[in-house]
Backbone as numpy.savetxt, mean C-alpha at the origin, in Angstrom:
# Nx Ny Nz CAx CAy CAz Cx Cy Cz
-10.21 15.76 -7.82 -10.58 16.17 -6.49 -9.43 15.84 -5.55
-9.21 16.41 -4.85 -7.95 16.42 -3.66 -8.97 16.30 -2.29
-8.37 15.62 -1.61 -9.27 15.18 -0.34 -7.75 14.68 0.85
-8.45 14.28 1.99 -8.16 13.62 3.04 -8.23 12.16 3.23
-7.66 11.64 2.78 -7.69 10.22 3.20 -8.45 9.11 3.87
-8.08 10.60 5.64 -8.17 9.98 7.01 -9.82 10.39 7.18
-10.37 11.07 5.92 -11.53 11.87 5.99 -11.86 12.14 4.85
-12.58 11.08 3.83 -12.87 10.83 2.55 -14.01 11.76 2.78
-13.89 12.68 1.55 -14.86 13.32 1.41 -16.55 13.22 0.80
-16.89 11.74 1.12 -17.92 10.97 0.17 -18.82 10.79 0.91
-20.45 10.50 0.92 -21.36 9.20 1.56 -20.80 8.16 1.74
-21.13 6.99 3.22 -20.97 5.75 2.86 -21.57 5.17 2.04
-21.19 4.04 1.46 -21.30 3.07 0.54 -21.71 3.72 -1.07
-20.63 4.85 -1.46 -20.47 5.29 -2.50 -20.13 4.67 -3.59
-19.23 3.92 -3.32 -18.30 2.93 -4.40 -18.40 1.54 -4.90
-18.35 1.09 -5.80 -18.10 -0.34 -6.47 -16.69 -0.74 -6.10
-15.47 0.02 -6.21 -14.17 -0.34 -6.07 -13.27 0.73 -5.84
-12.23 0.50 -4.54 -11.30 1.59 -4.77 -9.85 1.09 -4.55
-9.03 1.72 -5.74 -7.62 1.31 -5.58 -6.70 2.21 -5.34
-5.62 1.68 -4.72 -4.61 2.81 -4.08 -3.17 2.49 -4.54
-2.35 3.19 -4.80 -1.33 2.62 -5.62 -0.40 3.66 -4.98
0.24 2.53 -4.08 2.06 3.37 -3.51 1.55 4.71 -2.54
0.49 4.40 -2.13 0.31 5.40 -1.16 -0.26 5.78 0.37
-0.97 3.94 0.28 -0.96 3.31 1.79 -0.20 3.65 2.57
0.98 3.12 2.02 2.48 3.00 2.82 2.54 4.15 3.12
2.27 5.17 2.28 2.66 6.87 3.37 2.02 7.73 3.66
0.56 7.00 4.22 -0.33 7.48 4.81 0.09 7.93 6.67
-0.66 8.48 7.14 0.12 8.65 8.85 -0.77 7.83 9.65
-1.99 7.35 8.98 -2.98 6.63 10.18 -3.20 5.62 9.45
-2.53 4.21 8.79 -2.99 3.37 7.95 -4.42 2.80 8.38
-4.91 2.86 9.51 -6.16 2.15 9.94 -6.81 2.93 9.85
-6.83 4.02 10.05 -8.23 4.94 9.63 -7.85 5.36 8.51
-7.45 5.12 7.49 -7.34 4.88 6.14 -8.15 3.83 5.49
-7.57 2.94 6.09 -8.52 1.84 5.36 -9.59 1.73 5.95
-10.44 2.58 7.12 -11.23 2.12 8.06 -12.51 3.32 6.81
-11.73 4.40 6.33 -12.50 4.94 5.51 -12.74 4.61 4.55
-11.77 3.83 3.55 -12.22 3.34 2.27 -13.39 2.24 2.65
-13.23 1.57 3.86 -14.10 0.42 4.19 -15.45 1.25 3.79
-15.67 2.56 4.66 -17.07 3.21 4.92 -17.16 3.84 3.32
-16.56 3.84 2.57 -16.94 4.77 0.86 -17.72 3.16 -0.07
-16.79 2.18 0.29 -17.42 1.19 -0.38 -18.54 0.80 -0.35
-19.19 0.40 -1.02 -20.85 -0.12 -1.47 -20.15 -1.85 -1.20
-21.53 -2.53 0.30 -21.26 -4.13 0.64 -20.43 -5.06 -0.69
-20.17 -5.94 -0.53 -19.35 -6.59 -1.36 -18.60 -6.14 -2.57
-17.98 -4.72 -2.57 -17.26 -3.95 -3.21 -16.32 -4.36 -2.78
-14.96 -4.47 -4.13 -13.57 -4.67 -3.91 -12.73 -3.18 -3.26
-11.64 -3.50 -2.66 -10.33 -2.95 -2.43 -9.22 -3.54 -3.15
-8.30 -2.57 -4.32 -6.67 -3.27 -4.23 -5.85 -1.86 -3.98
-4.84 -2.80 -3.02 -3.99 -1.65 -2.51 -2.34 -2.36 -3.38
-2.38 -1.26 -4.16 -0.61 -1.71 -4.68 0.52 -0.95 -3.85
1.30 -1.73 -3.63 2.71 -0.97 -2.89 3.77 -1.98 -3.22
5.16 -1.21 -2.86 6.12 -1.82 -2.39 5.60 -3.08 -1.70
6.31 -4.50 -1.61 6.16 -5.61 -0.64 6.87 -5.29 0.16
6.73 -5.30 1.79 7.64 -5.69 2.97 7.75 -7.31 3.30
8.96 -7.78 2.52 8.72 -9.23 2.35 9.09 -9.79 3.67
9.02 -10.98 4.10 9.67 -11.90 5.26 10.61 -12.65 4.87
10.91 -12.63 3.32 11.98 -13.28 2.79 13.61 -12.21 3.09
14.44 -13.03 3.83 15.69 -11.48 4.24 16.63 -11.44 2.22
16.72 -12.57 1.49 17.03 -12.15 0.50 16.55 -11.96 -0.21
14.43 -11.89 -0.29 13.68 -11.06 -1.03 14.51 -9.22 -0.70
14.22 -8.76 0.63 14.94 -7.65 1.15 16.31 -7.35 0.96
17.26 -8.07 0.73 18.28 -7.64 0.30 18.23 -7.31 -1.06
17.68 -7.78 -1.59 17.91 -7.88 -3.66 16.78 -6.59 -3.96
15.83 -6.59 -2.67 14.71 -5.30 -3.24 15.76 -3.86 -2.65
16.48 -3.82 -1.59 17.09 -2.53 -1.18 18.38 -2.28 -2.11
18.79 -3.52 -1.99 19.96 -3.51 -3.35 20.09 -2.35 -4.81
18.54 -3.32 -5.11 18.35 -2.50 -6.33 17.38 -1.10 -6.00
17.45 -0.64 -4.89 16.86 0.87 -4.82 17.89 1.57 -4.61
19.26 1.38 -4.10 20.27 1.81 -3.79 20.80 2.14 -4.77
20.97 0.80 -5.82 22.04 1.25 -7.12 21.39 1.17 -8.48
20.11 1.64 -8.62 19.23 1.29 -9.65 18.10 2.25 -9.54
17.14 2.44 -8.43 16.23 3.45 -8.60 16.68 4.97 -8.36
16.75 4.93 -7.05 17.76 5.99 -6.91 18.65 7.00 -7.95
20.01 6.31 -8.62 20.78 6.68 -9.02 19.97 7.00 -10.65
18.93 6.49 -11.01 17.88 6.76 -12.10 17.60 7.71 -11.87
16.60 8.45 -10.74 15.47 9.54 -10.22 16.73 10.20 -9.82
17.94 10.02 -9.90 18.97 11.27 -9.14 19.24 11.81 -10.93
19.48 11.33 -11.69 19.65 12.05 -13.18 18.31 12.90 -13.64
17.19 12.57 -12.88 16.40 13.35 -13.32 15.95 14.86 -12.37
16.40 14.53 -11.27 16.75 15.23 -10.25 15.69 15.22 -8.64
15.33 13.92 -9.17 14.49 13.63 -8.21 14.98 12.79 -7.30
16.05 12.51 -6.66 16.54 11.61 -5.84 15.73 11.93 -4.20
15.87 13.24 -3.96 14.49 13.00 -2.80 13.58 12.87 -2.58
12.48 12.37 -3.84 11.61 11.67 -3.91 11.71 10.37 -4.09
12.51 9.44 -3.83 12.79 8.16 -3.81 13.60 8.05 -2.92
15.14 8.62 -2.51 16.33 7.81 -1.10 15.15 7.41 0.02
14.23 8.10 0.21 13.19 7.23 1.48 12.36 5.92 1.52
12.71 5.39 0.05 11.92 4.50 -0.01 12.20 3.32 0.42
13.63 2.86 1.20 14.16 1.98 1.73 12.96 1.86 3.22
13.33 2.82 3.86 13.04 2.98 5.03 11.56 2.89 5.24
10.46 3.56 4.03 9.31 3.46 4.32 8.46 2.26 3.99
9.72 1.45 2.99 9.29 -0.15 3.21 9.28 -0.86 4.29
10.21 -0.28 5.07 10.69 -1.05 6.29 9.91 -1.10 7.28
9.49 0.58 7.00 8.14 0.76 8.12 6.78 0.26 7.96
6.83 -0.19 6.31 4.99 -0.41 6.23 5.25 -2.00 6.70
4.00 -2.10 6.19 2.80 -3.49 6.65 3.69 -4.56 6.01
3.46 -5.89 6.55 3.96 -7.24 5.51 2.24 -7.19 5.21
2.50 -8.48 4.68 1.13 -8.73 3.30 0.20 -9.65 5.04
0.63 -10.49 5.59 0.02 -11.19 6.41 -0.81 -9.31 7.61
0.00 -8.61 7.93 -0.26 -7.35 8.59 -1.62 -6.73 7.75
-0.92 -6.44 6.30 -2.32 -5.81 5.52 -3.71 -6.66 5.37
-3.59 -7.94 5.36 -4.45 -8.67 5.74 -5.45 -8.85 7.03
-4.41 -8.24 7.79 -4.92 -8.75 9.29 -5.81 -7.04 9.18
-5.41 -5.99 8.63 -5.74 -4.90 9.74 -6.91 -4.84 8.37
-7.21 -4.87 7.44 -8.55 -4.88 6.37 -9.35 -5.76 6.72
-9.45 -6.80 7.85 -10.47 -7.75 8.17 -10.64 -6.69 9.50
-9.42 -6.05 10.39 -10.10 -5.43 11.26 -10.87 -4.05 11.34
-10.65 -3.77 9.76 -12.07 -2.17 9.75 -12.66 -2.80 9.35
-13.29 -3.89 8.62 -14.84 -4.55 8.66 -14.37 -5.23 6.84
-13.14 -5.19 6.72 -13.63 -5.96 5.03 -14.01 -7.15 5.80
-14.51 -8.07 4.80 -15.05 -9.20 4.62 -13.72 -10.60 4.52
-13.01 -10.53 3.38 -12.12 -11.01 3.26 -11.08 -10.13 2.64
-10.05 -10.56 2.71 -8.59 -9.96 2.58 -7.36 -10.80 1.81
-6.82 -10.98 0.97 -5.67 -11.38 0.48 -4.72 -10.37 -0.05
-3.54 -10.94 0.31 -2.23 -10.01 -0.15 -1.64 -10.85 -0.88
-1.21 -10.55 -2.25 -0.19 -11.23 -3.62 0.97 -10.12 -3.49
1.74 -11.23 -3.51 3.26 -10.95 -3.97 3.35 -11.08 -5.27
3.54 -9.83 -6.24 4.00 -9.53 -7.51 5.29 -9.17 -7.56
5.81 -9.37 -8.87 7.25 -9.38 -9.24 8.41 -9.83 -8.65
8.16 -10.80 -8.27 9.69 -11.29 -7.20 9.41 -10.99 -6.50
8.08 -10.74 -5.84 8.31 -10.47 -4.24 8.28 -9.05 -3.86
8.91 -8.34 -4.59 9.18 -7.21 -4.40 7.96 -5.77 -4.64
6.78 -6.53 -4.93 6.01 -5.36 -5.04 4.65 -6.36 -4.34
3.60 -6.16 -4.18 2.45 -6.62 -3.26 1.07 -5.94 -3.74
0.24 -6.61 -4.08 -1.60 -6.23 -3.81 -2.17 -7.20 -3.00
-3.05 -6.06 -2.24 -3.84 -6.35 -1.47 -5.19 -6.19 -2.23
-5.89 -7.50 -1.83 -7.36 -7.09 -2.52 -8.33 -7.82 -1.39
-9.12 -6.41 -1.35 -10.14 -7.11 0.06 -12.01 -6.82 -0.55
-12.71 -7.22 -0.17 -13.82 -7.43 -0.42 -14.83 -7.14 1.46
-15.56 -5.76 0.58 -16.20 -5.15 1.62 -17.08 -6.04 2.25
């Protein structure tokens, strides 16, 4: 099914759990994003949101742009996909830190909220509880 995001095509409290993987980050309304998964979930139903980390560490961020520069990139450019990845510097830059994704999933109504730093830092779940 292909849908809207900003306008889940479901009843409230449809769900046991919903996960999102690398696609928060390039949503255009992150709060009414999550303000909808809030309304699909069934009460004390989980959320995990996987993405890129926007770390607060500056040499977590150097060693994560580093290696998108001369490592992901130059990978997805042999396959011929390099413009589906050169943006991914920038749209890290623009998303959420883990303390942000925290803050704005307690403010559409989860319950509780934690953000983990996986792999060095460099990648992040969020898991919130409706």
């Amino acid at each position: 099914m292909e849908g809207n995001a900003l306008d889940l095509p479901f009843p409230d409290s449809s769900f046991d759990v919903v996960t999102i993987g690398y696609g928060l980050r390039n949503v255009v309304d992150r709060h009414r994003a999550m303000a909808e998964i809030c309304r699909v979930l069934k009460p004390g139903s989980t959320l995990s949101v996987l993405d890129f980390n926007k770390s607060i560490n500056p040499l977590s961020t150097a060693v994560q742009e580093l290696m998108i520069d001369n490592i992901v990139v130059p990978v997805a450019s042999g396959y011929g996909l390099e413009n589906e990845y050169k943006y991914l510097k920038s749209s890290i830059r623009d998303f959420l830190t883990g303390n942000e994704l925290e803050k704005l999933a307690l403010e559409v109504g989860f319950s509780t909220a934690k953000h983990f730093e996986i792999g060095f830092g460099f990648m992040g779940n969020l898991v919130a509880i409706r």
